């Protein structure tokens, strides 16, 4: 557990609901909680940042798409969730980690929860960069790989402290992944992308909320949006998945939106 000794403070305006100006960001999200669990699985949200023109990558990573307030907010979202997960494409692209700074870890511990969320990476059949720092942080780690993964046989070493879970399919089915988490006592999952993983969970009817930061910039590149096209054709092309706007906050020129999806009628 490590982090800022003095947590950074940011000011936000709440635009919806109950408009209020000049709030402390931490205070504004102090009561933030995951959505209610749908029938039969744990609740899942994804947190993404895009530019105004909807790009979720800049020069191959998400770096530089938003400001420091958004980075603090990313950690405030994590506080509320039991597990924080990403697709392997994100770990291949960048050496991220999903630990909380000391002040937020202490807040969880004071509430009787593990100080750090469980870290999850979901891979398919491609390479897994086991030299990433993600494998070295002091938090429980789950690595889910597909049946055809180079790691699936268990012959290759993976860094200590990482629990390897091999799926029965080449691409782990999101519902199967959620069952695996539930079986380990995990009650909620916050995804942090990437766009392919988001699309897989949406297609499987396993995405309940979206936390979307709009960074006040434009790229006009061919970078990925927050969701890739669903493989095999989108079931939502003719019947778009409806969402409800839960809240909107503003930090300087950036917007923090929270959307809740209506219960899914598509089940992977
Ligand atoms: N703007 C943001 O907020 C944000 C957030 C996160 C990431 N990003 C950016 O997004 C990019 C990475 O996104 P990405 O979409 O390429 O990768 P990703 O979603 O992180 O991972 C995709 C990979 O997940 C594996 N996978 C596991 N289960 C799957 C399933 N059921 N269906 C499909 N794939 C499954 C596949 O791995 P195999 O290849 O092993 O088969 C697939 O290639 C990076 O540039 C990253 O920086 C941006």
mmCIF file of C-alpha atoms and ligand atoms in Angstrom:
data_model
loop_
_atom_site.group_PDB
_atom_site.id
_atom_site.type_symbol
_atom_site.label_atom_id
_atom_site.label_comp_id
_atom_site.label_asym_id
_atom_site.label_seq_id
_atom_site.Cartn_x
_atom_site.Cartn_y
_atom_site.Cartn_z
ATOM 1 C CA UNK A 1 0.000 0.000 0.000
ATOM 2 C CA UNK A 2 1.508 3.299 -1.021
ATOM 3 C CA UNK A 3 0.465 6.609 -2.444
ATOM 4 C CA UNK A 4 0.244 10.271 -1.868
ATOM 5 C CA UNK A 5 0.927 11.250 1.736
ATOM 6 C CA UNK A 6 -1.338 14.248 1.320
ATOM 7 C CA UNK A 7 -4.266 13.381 -0.923
ATOM 8 C CA UNK A 8 -4.741 15.862 -3.757
ATOM 9 C CA UNK A 9 -7.925 17.920 -3.470
ATOM 10 C CA UNK A 10 -10.036 19.072 -6.379
ATOM 11 C CA UNK A 11 -13.169 21.154 -6.743
ATOM 12 C CA UNK A 12 -16.177 20.073 -8.808
ATOM 13 C CA UNK A 13 -19.639 21.324 -9.616
ATOM 14 C CA UNK A 14 -22.513 18.853 -9.547
ATOM 15 C CA UNK A 15 -24.679 19.618 -12.561
ATOM 16 C CA UNK A 16 -27.155 16.754 -12.085
ATOM 17 C CA UNK A 17 -29.014 15.887 -9.905
ATOM 18 C CA UNK A 18 -29.298 18.549 -7.187
ATOM 19 C CA UNK A 19 -26.983 21.129 -8.751
ATOM 20 C CA UNK A 20 -24.319 22.488 -6.383
ATOM 21 C CA UNK A 21 -21.127 24.416 -7.045
ATOM 22 C CA UNK A 22 -17.587 24.296 -5.693
ATOM 23 C CA UNK A 23 -17.746 20.898 -3.963
ATOM 24 C CA UNK A 24 -14.721 18.984 -2.802
ATOM 25 C CA UNK A 25 -14.347 16.048 -5.207
ATOM 26 C CA UNK A 26 -13.779 13.502 -2.427
ATOM 27 C CA UNK A 27 -16.809 14.778 -0.525
ATOM 28 C CA UNK A 28 -18.969 14.781 -3.660
ATOM 29 C CA UNK A 29 -18.222 11.061 -4.172
ATOM 30 C CA UNK A 30 -18.086 10.029 -0.508
ATOM 31 C CA UNK A 31 -21.357 8.088 -0.787
ATOM 32 C CA UNK A 32 -20.558 6.590 -4.169
ATOM 33 C CA UNK A 33 -21.538 2.903 -4.324
ATOM 34 C CA UNK A 34 -21.859 0.228 -7.018
ATOM 35 C CA UNK A 35 -25.266 -0.321 -8.587
ATOM 36 C CA UNK A 36 -27.568 -2.958 -7.101
ATOM 37 C CA UNK A 37 -26.671 -6.516 -8.065
ATOM 38 C CA UNK A 38 -28.805 -7.836 -10.914
ATOM 39 C CA UNK A 39 -30.370 -11.263 -10.554
ATOM 40 C CA UNK A 40 -27.836 -14.046 -10.778
ATOM 41 C CA UNK A 41 -24.558 -12.141 -10.926
ATOM 42 C CA UNK A 42 -22.519 -9.438 -9.300
ATOM 43 C CA UNK A 43 -22.788 -5.821 -10.507
ATOM 44 C CA UNK A 44 -20.319 -4.595 -13.138
ATOM 45 C CA UNK A 45 -19.398 -1.078 -14.220
ATOM 46 C CA UNK A 46 -16.748 0.265 -16.542
ATOM 47 C CA UNK A 47 -14.813 3.468 -16.140
ATOM 48 C CA UNK A 48 -13.554 5.112 -19.326
ATOM 49 C CA UNK A 49 -12.146 8.424 -20.442
ATOM 50 C CA UNK A 50 -12.501 9.742 -23.959
ATOM 51 C CA UNK A 51 -11.857 12.928 -25.823
ATOM 52 C CA UNK A 52 -14.727 15.103 -27.011
ATOM 53 C CA UNK A 53 -14.618 13.185 -30.280
ATOM 54 C CA UNK A 54 -14.874 9.877 -28.466
ATOM 55 C CA UNK A 55 -11.312 8.576 -28.771
ATOM 56 C CA UNK A 56 -10.223 6.317 -25.891
ATOM 57 C CA UNK A 57 -6.567 6.156 -26.888
ATOM 58 C CA UNK A 58 -3.842 8.664 -27.571
ATOM 59 C CA UNK A 59 -0.679 7.281 -29.132
ATOM 60 C CA UNK A 60 -1.683 3.803 -28.045
ATOM 61 C CA UNK A 61 -2.563 4.416 -24.399
ATOM 62 C CA UNK A 62 -5.086 6.361 -22.325
ATOM 63 C CA UNK A 63 -2.398 8.744 -21.062
ATOM 64 C CA UNK A 64 -3.075 12.407 -21.599
ATOM 65 C CA UNK A 65 -6.814 12.098 -22.214
ATOM 66 C CA UNK A 66 -7.852 13.778 -18.958
ATOM 67 C CA UNK A 67 -6.533 15.777 -16.048
ATOM 68 C CA UNK A 68 -5.499 15.126 -12.445
ATOM 69 C CA UNK A 69 -9.008 15.389 -11.012
ATOM 70 C CA UNK A 70 -10.040 12.453 -13.186
ATOM 71 C CA UNK A 71 -7.135 10.392 -11.910
ATOM 72 C CA UNK A 72 -8.282 11.025 -8.345
ATOM 73 C CA UNK A 73 -11.860 10.176 -9.329
ATOM 74 C CA UNK A 74 -10.666 6.909 -10.872
ATOM 75 C CA UNK A 75 -9.366 5.943 -7.434
ATOM 76 C CA UNK A 76 -12.549 7.085 -5.690
ATOM 77 C CA UNK A 77 -14.540 4.740 -7.953
ATOM 78 C CA UNK A 78 -12.162 1.899 -7.081
ATOM 79 C CA UNK A 79 -12.767 2.373 -3.371
ATOM 80 C CA UNK A 80 -16.343 1.203 -3.774
ATOM 81 C CA UNK A 81 -15.575 -2.010 -5.671
ATOM 82 C CA UNK A 82 -14.321 -5.387 -4.527
ATOM 83 C CA UNK A 83 -12.352 -6.026 -7.730
ATOM 84 C CA UNK A 84 -10.853 -3.802 -10.432
ATOM 85 C CA UNK A 85 -10.260 -5.420 -13.797
ATOM 86 C CA UNK A 86 -8.912 -4.823 -17.281
ATOM 87 C CA UNK A 87 -8.461 -6.709 -20.486
ATOM 88 C CA UNK A 88 -5.014 -7.951 -21.411
ATOM 89 C CA UNK A 89 -4.836 -5.525 -24.336
ATOM 90 C CA UNK A 90 -4.655 -2.708 -21.811
ATOM 91 C CA UNK A 91 -1.828 -4.389 -19.904
ATOM 92 C CA UNK A 92 0.012 -4.963 -23.178
ATOM 93 C CA UNK A 93 -0.382 -1.278 -24.027
ATOM 94 C CA UNK A 94 0.629 0.212 -20.719
ATOM 95 C CA UNK A 95 2.144 -0.718 -17.378
ATOM 96 C CA UNK A 96 -0.797 0.214 -15.175
ATOM 97 C CA UNK A 97 -1.665 -0.810 -11.642
ATOM 98 C CA UNK A 98 -4.901 -0.688 -9.717
ATOM 99 C CA UNK A 99 -3.800 -0.030 -6.156
ATOM 100 C CA UNK A 100 -5.285 2.669 -3.974
ATOM 101 C CA UNK A 101 -3.254 5.400 -2.292
ATOM 102 C CA UNK A 102 -2.833 5.140 1.473
ATOM 103 C CA UNK A 103 -5.696 7.448 2.431
ATOM 104 C CA UNK A 104 -8.226 5.487 0.368
ATOM 105 C CA UNK A 105 -6.880 2.113 1.457
ATOM 106 C CA UNK A 106 -7.292 3.263 5.037
ATOM 107 C CA UNK A 107 -10.877 4.322 4.324
ATOM 108 C CA UNK A 108 -11.669 0.801 3.115
ATOM 109 C CA UNK A 109 -9.914 -0.795 6.060
ATOM 110 C CA UNK A 110 -11.835 1.425 8.477
ATOM 111 C CA UNK A 111 -15.040 0.080 6.940
ATOM 112 C CA UNK A 112 -13.881 -3.482 7.609
ATOM 113 C CA UNK A 113 -12.984 -4.188 3.976
ATOM 114 C CA UNK A 114 -9.666 -5.341 2.491
ATOM 115 C CA UNK A 115 -7.572 -2.192 2.023
ATOM 116 C CA UNK A 116 -6.938 -2.935 -1.634
ATOM 117 C CA UNK A 117 -9.392 -4.224 -4.235
ATOM 118 C CA UNK A 118 -8.611 -7.500 -5.960
ATOM 119 C CA UNK A 119 -6.789 -6.816 -9.226
ATOM 120 C CA UNK A 120 -8.062 -8.727 -12.244
ATOM 121 C CA UNK A 121 -6.751 -9.082 -15.786
ATOM 122 C CA UNK A 122 -8.678 -11.050 -18.393
ATOM 123 C CA UNK A 123 -6.681 -12.517 -21.273
ATOM 124 C CA UNK A 124 -7.592 -14.699 -24.218
ATOM 125 C CA UNK A 125 -5.140 -16.726 -26.276
ATOM 126 C CA UNK A 126 -2.431 -14.131 -26.850
ATOM 127 C CA UNK A 127 0.735 -13.258 -24.958
ATOM 128 C CA UNK A 128 0.670 -12.116 -21.340
ATOM 129 C CA UNK A 129 3.425 -9.631 -20.419
ATOM 130 C CA UNK A 130 4.339 -11.068 -17.031
ATOM 131 C CA UNK A 131 7.141 -8.531 -16.631
ATOM 132 C CA UNK A 132 4.627 -5.746 -15.989
ATOM 133 C CA UNK A 133 4.613 -4.029 -12.611
ATOM 134 C CA UNK A 134 0.935 -5.024 -12.321
ATOM 135 C CA UNK A 135 2.277 -8.399 -11.146
ATOM 136 C CA UNK A 136 4.335 -6.845 -8.388
ATOM 137 C CA UNK A 137 1.944 -4.761 -6.331
ATOM 138 C CA UNK A 138 0.866 -5.830 -2.888
ATOM 139 C CA UNK A 139 -2.740 -6.729 -3.550
ATOM 140 C CA UNK A 140 -4.553 -9.966 -4.400
ATOM 141 C CA UNK A 141 -4.305 -10.638 -8.139
ATOM 142 C CA UNK A 142 -6.370 -12.825 -10.443
ATOM 143 C CA UNK A 143 -5.230 -13.578 -13.977
ATOM 144 C CA UNK A 144 -7.915 -15.192 -16.120
ATOM 145 C CA UNK A 145 -6.675 -16.697 -19.378
ATOM 146 C CA UNK A 146 -8.360 -18.518 -22.225
ATOM 147 C CA UNK A 147 -7.978 -22.237 -22.840
ATOM 148 C CA UNK A 148 -5.475 -21.642 -25.658
ATOM 149 C CA UNK A 149 -3.335 -19.181 -23.718
ATOM 150 C CA UNK A 150 0.407 -19.850 -23.584
ATOM 151 C CA UNK A 151 -0.056 -19.843 -19.798
ATOM 152 C CA UNK A 152 -2.985 -22.277 -19.737
ATOM 153 C CA UNK A 153 -0.879 -25.402 -19.267
ATOM 154 C CA UNK A 154 0.606 -24.026 -16.063
ATOM 155 C CA UNK A 155 4.112 -24.906 -17.307
ATOM 156 C CA UNK A 156 5.264 -21.321 -17.568
ATOM 157 C CA UNK A 157 6.006 -19.381 -14.403
ATOM 158 C CA UNK A 158 3.868 -16.444 -13.440
ATOM 159 C CA UNK A 159 4.905 -13.998 -10.738
ATOM 160 C CA UNK A 160 4.144 -15.119 -7.207
ATOM 161 C CA UNK A 161 0.941 -14.015 -5.573
ATOM 162 C CA UNK A 162 -1.003 -14.176 -8.833
ATOM 163 C CA UNK A 163 -3.804 -16.718 -8.985
ATOM 164 C CA UNK A 164 -4.160 -18.167 -12.486
ATOM 165 C CA UNK A 165 -7.661 -19.120 -13.612
ATOM 166 C CA UNK A 166 -7.966 -20.978 -16.919
ATOM 167 C CA UNK A 167 -11.249 -20.616 -18.768
ATOM 168 C CA UNK A 168 -12.819 -23.494 -20.715
ATOM 169 C CA UNK A 169 -13.023 -21.297 -23.840
ATOM 170 C CA UNK A 170 -10.413 -19.365 -25.830
ATOM 171 C CA UNK A 171 -12.023 -16.079 -24.827
ATOM 172 C CA UNK A 172 -13.324 -16.231 -21.255
ATOM 173 C CA UNK A 173 -17.068 -15.728 -21.245
ATOM 174 C CA UNK A 174 -17.891 -12.672 -19.083
ATOM 175 C CA UNK A 175 -20.598 -14.542 -17.159
ATOM 176 C CA UNK A 176 -18.171 -17.360 -16.446
ATOM 177 C CA UNK A 177 -15.626 -14.804 -15.232
ATOM 178 C CA UNK A 178 -18.220 -13.246 -12.918
ATOM 179 C CA UNK A 179 -19.097 -16.682 -11.527
ATOM 180 C CA UNK A 180 -15.408 -17.244 -10.819
ATOM 181 C CA UNK A 181 -15.219 -13.947 -8.943
ATOM 182 C CA UNK A 182 -18.392 -14.641 -6.985
ATOM 183 C CA UNK A 183 -16.983 -18.034 -6.011
ATOM 184 C CA UNK A 184 -14.041 -16.210 -4.453
ATOM 185 C CA UNK A 185 -16.234 -13.931 -2.379
ATOM 186 C CA UNK A 186 -16.007 -10.912 -4.698
ATOM 187 C CA UNK A 187 -19.221 -8.912 -4.738
ATOM 188 C CA UNK A 188 -18.653 -6.250 -7.415
ATOM 189 C CA UNK A 189 -16.395 -5.587 -10.413
ATOM 190 C CA UNK A 190 -15.164 -2.295 -11.777
ATOM 191 C CA UNK A 191 -13.748 -2.663 -15.258
ATOM 192 C CA UNK A 192 -11.295 -0.114 -16.546
ATOM 193 C CA UNK A 193 -11.437 -1.113 -20.184
ATOM 194 C CA UNK A 194 -10.257 -1.621 -22.654
ATOM 195 C CA UNK A 195 -12.795 -1.168 -25.416
ATOM 196 C CA UNK A 196 -12.751 -4.850 -26.484
ATOM 197 C CA UNK A 197 -13.395 -6.041 -22.939
ATOM 198 C CA UNK A 198 -16.141 -3.462 -22.492
ATOM 199 C CA UNK A 199 -17.817 -4.714 -25.668
ATOM 200 C CA UNK A 200 -17.574 -8.358 -24.550
ATOM 201 C CA UNK A 201 -19.269 -7.566 -21.227
ATOM 202 C CA UNK A 202 -21.924 -5.422 -22.900
ATOM 203 C CA UNK A 203 -22.676 -8.139 -25.457
ATOM 204 C CA UNK A 204 -23.016 -10.707 -22.675
ATOM 205 C CA UNK A 205 -25.519 -8.512 -20.826
ATOM 206 C CA UNK A 206 -22.991 -7.993 -18.038
ATOM 207 C CA UNK A 207 -22.545 -4.227 -17.900
ATOM 208 C CA UNK A 208 -24.662 -2.219 -15.485
ATOM 209 C CA UNK A 209 -23.036 1.204 -15.332
ATOM 210 C CA UNK A 210 -20.647 3.415 -17.263
ATOM 211 C CA UNK A 211 -18.460 6.088 -15.654
ATOM 212 C CA UNK A 212 -17.425 8.301 -18.515
ATOM 213 C CA UNK A 213 -14.992 11.158 -18.308
ATOM 214 C CA UNK A 214 -14.982 13.507 -21.267
ATOM 215 C CA UNK A 215 -11.595 15.168 -21.505
ATOM 216 C CA UNK A 216 -11.815 18.604 -23.090
ATOM 217 C CA UNK A 217 -9.745 17.837 -26.129
ATOM 218 C CA UNK A 218 -10.071 16.534 -29.660
ATOM 219 C CA UNK A 219 -7.799 14.135 -31.510
ATOM 220 C CA UNK A 220 -9.594 13.340 -34.775
ATOM 221 C CA UNK A 221 -7.544 10.151 -35.110
ATOM 222 C CA UNK A 222 -8.524 6.560 -35.797
ATOM 223 C CA UNK A 223 -7.929 5.563 -32.157
ATOM 224 C CA UNK A 224 -10.392 3.160 -30.537
ATOM 225 C CA UNK A 225 -13.642 4.487 -29.029
ATOM 226 C CA UNK A 226 -14.695 3.261 -25.561
ATOM 227 C CA UNK A 227 -16.435 0.239 -27.094
ATOM 228 C CA UNK A 228 -15.231 -1.749 -30.063
ATOM 229 C CA UNK A 229 -17.848 -3.157 -32.448
ATOM 230 C CA UNK A 230 -19.262 -6.354 -30.951
ATOM 231 C CA UNK A 231 -17.806 -9.414 -32.627
ATOM 232 C CA UNK A 232 -20.303 -11.173 -34.851
ATOM 233 C CA UNK A 233 -22.555 -8.109 -35.097
ATOM 234 C CA UNK A 234 -24.114 -5.955 -32.429
ATOM 235 C CA UNK A 235 -27.448 -7.094 -30.981
ATOM 236 C CA UNK A 236 -28.037 -3.414 -30.211
ATOM 237 C CA UNK A 237 -27.915 -2.185 -33.813
ATOM 238 C CA UNK A 238 -31.684 -2.398 -34.157
ATOM 239 C CA UNK A 239 -32.574 -2.140 -30.476
ATOM 240 C CA UNK A 240 -30.112 0.228 -28.764
ATOM 241 C CA UNK A 241 -29.323 -0.480 -25.155
ATOM 242 C CA UNK A 242 -31.036 2.291 -23.193
ATOM 243 C CA UNK A 243 -29.263 4.122 -20.388
ATOM 244 C CA UNK A 244 -30.330 6.454 -17.603
ATOM 245 C CA UNK A 245 -28.252 9.464 -16.620
ATOM 246 C CA UNK A 246 -27.451 9.083 -12.913
ATOM 247 C CA UNK A 247 -25.163 12.059 -12.328
ATOM 248 C CA UNK A 248 -23.010 14.695 -14.003
ATOM 249 C CA UNK A 249 -20.103 16.542 -12.412
ATOM 250 C CA UNK A 250 -17.838 19.165 -13.907
ATOM 251 C CA UNK A 251 -14.185 19.813 -13.101
ATOM 252 C CA UNK A 252 -12.987 22.860 -14.977
ATOM 253 C CA UNK A 253 -13.559 21.850 -18.613
ATOM 254 C CA UNK A 254 -14.031 18.098 -18.011
ATOM 255 C CA UNK A 255 -17.278 16.231 -17.456
ATOM 256 C CA UNK A 256 -17.755 13.151 -15.260
ATOM 257 C CA UNK A 257 -20.883 11.271 -16.285
ATOM 258 C CA UNK A 258 -22.495 8.257 -14.683
ATOM 259 C CA UNK A 259 -24.938 6.215 -16.762
ATOM 260 C CA UNK A 260 -26.927 3.188 -15.679
ATOM 261 C CA UNK A 261 -28.030 0.655 -18.281
ATOM 262 C CA UNK A 262 -31.491 -0.797 -18.238
ATOM 263 C CA UNK A 263 -31.560 -4.518 -17.418
ATOM 264 C CA UNK A 264 -30.202 -6.483 -20.368
ATOM 265 C CA UNK A 265 -32.330 -8.742 -22.481
ATOM 266 C CA UNK A 266 -29.257 -10.202 -24.206
ATOM 267 C CA UNK A 267 -27.419 -12.982 -22.441
ATOM 268 C CA UNK A 268 -24.272 -13.706 -24.433
HETATM 269 N N1 LIG B 1 -9.576 5.611 -22.396
HETATM 270 C C1 LIG B 1 -9.667 4.718 -21.445
HETATM 271 O O1 LIG B 1 -10.317 4.948 -20.413
HETATM 272 C C2 LIG B 1 -8.981 3.383 -21.603
HETATM 273 C C3 LIG B 1 -9.159 2.392 -20.642
HETATM 274 C C4 LIG B 1 -8.531 1.170 -20.833
HETATM 275 C C5 LIG B 1 -7.756 0.957 -21.942
HETATM 276 N N2 LIG B 1 -7.601 1.950 -22.844
HETATM 277 C C6 LIG B 1 -6.773 1.713 -24.049
HETATM 278 O O2 LIG B 1 -7.405 0.715 -24.834
HETATM 279 C C7 LIG B 1 -6.409 -0.057 -25.498
HETATM 280 C C8 LIG B 1 -6.602 -1.510 -25.150
HETATM 281 O O3 LIG B 1 -7.904 -1.897 -25.455
HETATM 282 P P1 LIG B 1 -8.221 -3.219 -26.273
HETATM 283 O O4 LIG B 1 -9.653 -3.155 -26.605
HETATM 284 O O5 LIG B 1 -7.232 -3.363 -27.376
HETATM 285 O O6 LIG B 1 -7.876 -4.356 -25.209
HETATM 286 P P2 LIG B 1 -8.579 -4.895 -23.889
HETATM 287 O O7 LIG B 1 -10.044 -4.730 -23.913
HETATM 288 O O8 LIG B 1 -7.832 -4.377 -22.726
HETATM 289 O O9 LIG B 1 -8.209 -6.439 -24.015
HETATM 290 C C9 LIG B 1 -8.679 -7.161 -25.133
HETATM 291 C C10 LIG B 1 -8.191 -8.595 -25.046
HETATM 292 O O10 LIG B 1 -8.885 -9.255 -24.013
HETATM 293 C C11 LIG B 1 -8.868 -10.634 -24.275
HETATM 294 N N3 LIG B 1 -10.191 -11.153 -24.002
HETATM 295 C C12 LIG B 1 -10.518 -11.861 -22.882
HETATM 296 N N4 LIG B 1 -11.796 -12.208 -22.910
HETATM 297 C C13 LIG B 1 -12.315 -11.733 -24.060
HETATM 298 C C14 LIG B 1 -13.603 -11.805 -24.636
HETATM 299 N N5 LIG B 1 -14.622 -12.433 -24.047
HETATM 300 N N6 LIG B 1 -13.798 -11.204 -25.811
HETATM 301 C C15 LIG B 1 -12.777 -10.556 -26.424
HETATM 302 N N7 LIG B 1 -11.523 -10.464 -25.937
HETATM 303 C C16 LIG B 1 -11.294 -11.066 -24.748
HETATM 304 C C17 LIG B 1 -8.348 -10.814 -25.686
HETATM 305 O O11 LIG B 1 -7.009 -11.207 -25.493
HETATM 306 P P3 LIG B 1 -6.134 -12.115 -26.454
HETATM 307 O O12 LIG B 1 -5.532 -11.164 -27.417
HETATM 308 O O13 LIG B 1 -5.152 -12.718 -25.491
HETATM 309 O O14 LIG B 1 -7.028 -13.142 -27.098
HETATM 310 C C18 LIG B 1 -8.431 -9.422 -26.260
HETATM 311 O O15 LIG B 1 -7.445 -9.193 -27.239
HETATM 312 C C19 LIG B 1 -5.078 0.475 -25.029
HETATM 313 O O16 LIG B 1 -4.611 1.415 -25.948
HETATM 314 C C20 LIG B 1 -5.418 1.142 -23.723
HETATM 315 O O17 LIG B 1 -4.500 2.137 -23.365
HETATM 316 C C21 LIG B 1 -8.202 3.147 -22.710
#
